[in-house]
Coordinates of C-alpha atoms and ligand atoms in Angstrom, one line a residue:
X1194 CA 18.4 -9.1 -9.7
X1195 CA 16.0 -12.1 -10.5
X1196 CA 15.4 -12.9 -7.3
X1197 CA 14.8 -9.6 -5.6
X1198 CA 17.4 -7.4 -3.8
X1199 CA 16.6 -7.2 -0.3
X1200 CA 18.9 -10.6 -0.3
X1201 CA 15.5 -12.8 0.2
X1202 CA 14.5 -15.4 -3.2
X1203 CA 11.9 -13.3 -4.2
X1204 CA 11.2 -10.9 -7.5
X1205 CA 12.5 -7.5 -8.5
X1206 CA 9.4 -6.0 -8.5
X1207 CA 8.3 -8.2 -5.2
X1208 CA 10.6 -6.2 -3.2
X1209 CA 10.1 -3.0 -5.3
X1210 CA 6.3 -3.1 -4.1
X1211 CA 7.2 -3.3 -0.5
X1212 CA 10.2 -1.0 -0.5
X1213 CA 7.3 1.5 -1.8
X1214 CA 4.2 0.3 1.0
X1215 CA 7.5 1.1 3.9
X1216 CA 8.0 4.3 2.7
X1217 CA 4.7 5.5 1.8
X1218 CA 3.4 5.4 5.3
X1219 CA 6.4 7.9 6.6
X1220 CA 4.9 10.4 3.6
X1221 CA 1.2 9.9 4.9
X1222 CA 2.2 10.6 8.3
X1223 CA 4.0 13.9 7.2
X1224 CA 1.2 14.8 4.8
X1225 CA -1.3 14.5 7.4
X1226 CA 0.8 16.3 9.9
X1227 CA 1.0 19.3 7.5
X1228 CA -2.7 19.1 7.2
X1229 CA -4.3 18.9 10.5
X1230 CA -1.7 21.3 12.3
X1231 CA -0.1 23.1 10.4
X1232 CA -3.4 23.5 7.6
X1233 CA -0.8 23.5 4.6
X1234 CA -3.5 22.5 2.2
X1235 CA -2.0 22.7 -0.8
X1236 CA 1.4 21.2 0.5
X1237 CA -1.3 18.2 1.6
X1238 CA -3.1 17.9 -2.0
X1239 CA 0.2 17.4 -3.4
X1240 CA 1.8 15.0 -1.4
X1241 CA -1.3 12.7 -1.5
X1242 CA -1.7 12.9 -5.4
X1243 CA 2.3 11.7 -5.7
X1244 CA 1.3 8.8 -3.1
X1245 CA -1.5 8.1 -5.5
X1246 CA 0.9 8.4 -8.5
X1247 CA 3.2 5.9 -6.5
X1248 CA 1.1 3.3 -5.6
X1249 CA -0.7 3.1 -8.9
X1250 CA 2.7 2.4 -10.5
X1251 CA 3.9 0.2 -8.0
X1252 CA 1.0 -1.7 -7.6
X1253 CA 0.4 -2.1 -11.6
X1254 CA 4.0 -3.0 -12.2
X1255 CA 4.0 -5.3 -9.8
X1256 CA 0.9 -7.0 -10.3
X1257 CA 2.2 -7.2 -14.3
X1258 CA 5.3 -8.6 -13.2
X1259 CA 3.6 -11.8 -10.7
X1260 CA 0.5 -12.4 -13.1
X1261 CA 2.3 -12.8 -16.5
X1262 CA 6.5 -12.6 -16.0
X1263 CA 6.1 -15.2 -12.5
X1264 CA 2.4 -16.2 -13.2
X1265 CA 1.5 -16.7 -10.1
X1266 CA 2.7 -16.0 -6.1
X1267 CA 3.1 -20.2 -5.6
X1268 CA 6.0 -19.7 -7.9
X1269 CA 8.0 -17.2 -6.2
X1270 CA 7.2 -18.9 -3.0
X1271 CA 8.3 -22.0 -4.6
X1272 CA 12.1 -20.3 -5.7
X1273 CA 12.9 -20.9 -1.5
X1274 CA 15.7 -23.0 -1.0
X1275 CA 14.0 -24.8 2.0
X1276 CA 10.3 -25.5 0.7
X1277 CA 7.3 -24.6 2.9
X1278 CA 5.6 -27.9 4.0
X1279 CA 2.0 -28.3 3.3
X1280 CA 0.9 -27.0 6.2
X1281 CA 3.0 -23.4 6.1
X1282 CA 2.2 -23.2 2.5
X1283 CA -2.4 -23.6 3.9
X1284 CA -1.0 -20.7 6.3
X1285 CA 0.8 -18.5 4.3
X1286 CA -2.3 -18.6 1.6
X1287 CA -4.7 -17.5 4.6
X1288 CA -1.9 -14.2 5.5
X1289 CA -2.3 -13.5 1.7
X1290 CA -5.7 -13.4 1.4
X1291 CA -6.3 -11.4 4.4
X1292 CA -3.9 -8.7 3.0
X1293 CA -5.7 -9.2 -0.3
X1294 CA -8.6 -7.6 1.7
X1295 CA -7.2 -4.4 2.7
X1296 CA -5.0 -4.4 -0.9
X1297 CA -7.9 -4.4 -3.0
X1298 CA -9.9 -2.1 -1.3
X1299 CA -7.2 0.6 -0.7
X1300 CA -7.0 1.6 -4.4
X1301 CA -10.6 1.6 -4.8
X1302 CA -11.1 4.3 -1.6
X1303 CA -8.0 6.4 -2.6
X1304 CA -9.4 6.5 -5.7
X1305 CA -13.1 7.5 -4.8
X1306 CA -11.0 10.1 -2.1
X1307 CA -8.7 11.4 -4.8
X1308 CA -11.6 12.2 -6.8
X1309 CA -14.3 13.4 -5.0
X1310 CA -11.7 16.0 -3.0
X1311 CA -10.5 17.2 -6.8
X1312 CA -13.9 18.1 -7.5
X1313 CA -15.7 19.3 -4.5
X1314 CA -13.0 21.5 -2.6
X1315 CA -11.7 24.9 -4.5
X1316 CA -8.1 25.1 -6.0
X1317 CA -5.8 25.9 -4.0
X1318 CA -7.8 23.8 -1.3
X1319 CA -9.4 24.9 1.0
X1320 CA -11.9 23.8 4.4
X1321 CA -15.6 23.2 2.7
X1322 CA -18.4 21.4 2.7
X1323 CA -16.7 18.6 1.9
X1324 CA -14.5 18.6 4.8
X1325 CA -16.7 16.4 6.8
X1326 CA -16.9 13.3 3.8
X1327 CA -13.5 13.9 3.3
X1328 CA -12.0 13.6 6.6
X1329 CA -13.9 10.3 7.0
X1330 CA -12.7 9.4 3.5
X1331 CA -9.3 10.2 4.5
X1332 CA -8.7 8.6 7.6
X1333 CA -10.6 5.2 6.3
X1334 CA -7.6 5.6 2.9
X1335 CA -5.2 5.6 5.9
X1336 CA -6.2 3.0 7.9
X1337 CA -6.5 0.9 4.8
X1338 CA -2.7 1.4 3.4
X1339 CA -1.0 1.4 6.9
X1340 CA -3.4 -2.2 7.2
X1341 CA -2.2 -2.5 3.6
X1342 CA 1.5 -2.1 4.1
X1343 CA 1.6 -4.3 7.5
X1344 CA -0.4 -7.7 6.3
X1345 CA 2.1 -7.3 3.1
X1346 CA 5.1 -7.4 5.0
X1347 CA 3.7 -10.2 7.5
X1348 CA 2.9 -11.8 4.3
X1349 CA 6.5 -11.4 2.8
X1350 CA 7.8 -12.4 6.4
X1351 CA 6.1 -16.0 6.9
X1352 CA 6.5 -16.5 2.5
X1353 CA 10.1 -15.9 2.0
X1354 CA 12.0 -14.8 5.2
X1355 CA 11.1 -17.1 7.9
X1356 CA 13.0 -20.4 8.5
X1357 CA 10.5 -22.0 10.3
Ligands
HEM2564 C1 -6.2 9.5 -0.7 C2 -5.8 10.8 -0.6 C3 -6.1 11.6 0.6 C4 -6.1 11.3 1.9 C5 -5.8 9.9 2.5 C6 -6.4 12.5 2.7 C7 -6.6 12.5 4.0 C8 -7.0 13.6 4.8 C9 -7.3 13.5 6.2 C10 -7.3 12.3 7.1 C11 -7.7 14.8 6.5 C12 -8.2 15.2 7.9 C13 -7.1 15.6 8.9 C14 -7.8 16.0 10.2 O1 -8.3 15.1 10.9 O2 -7.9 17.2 10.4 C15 -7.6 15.6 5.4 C16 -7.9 17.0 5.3 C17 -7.9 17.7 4.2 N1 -7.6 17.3 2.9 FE1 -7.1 15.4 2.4 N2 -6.6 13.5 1.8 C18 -6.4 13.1 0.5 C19 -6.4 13.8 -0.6 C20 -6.7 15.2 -0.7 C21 -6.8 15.9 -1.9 C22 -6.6 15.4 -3.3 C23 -7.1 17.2 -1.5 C24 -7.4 18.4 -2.3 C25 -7.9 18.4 -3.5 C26 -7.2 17.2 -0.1 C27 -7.5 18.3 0.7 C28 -7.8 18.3 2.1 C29 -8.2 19.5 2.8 C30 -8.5 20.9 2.3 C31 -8.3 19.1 4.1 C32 -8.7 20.0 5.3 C33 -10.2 19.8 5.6 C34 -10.6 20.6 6.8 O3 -9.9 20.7 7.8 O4 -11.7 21.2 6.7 N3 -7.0 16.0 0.4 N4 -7.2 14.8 4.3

């Protein structure tokens, strides 16, 4: 279990973070489905506060586990059994801090989205003034995650998966 279990030499909670960004888009897709045609509101609230719940955990476990149990991504990367050369290592750092991008920002605008919906629409929710900031809100939180979830998994591709 040390090195992951999706059969790749990476971490437990490595794999545990993108196990969770593949199946929170699936969720997203439904929640916003049950939202925009179907206008289950309350259904929608819910599903978005366990994503929230979900990605808070994963996130902060994981981020626990590679600052202070790996200390540091170049150690994981470095557990491969054929090393990256110098130049795949340069281009591996540039996919990670592009996905950095998207997964430092996503937290911060589900956050502000979480938030501000909780207390500007009624319980049970409804359509309100709101709406409009919302729906702007909440289609930027989606575009960020799905952007999120896909530099990730490029990222895991090229670090631990590829054999060049
Ligand atoms: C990060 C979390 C959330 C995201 C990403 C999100 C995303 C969205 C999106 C994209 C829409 C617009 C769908 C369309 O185009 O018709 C929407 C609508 C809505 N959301 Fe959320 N949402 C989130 C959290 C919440 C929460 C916590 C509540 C309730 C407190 C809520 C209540 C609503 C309601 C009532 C609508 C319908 C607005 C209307 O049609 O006037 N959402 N949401």
């Amino acid at each position: 279990m040390k090195d992951g279990f999706l059969g790749f030499r990476t971490s437990f909670m490595l794999d545990f973070v993108v196990v969770a960004l593949v199946l929170i888009v699936p969720i997203l897709l439904y929640s916003l489905y049950m939202v925009k045609y179907q206008r289950r509101f309350t259904l929608h609230r819910n599903l978005q506060l366990l994503l929230g719940v979900i990605l808070l955990v994963a996130v902060g476990l994981f981020e626990i586990d590679l600052q202070f149990v790996q200390k540091g991504w170049q150690n994981v990367v470095a557990k491969r059994t054929i090393p990256l050369t110098e130049e795949q290592f340069g281009f591996v750092r540039t996919v990670l801090r592009i996905h950095l991008v998207f997964a430092i920002s996503t937290p911060l605008i589900w956050a502000m989205t979480i938030i501000l919906a909780l207390r500007r629409m009624p319980s049970p929710p409804q359509p309100c003034p709101h709406s409009e900031l919302h729906k702007k809100l909440g289609w930027l939180s989606t575009i960020d995650i799905v952007l999120t979830s896909v530099t990730g998994l490029v990222f895991y591709y090229f670090a631990f998966v590829a054999k060049y």
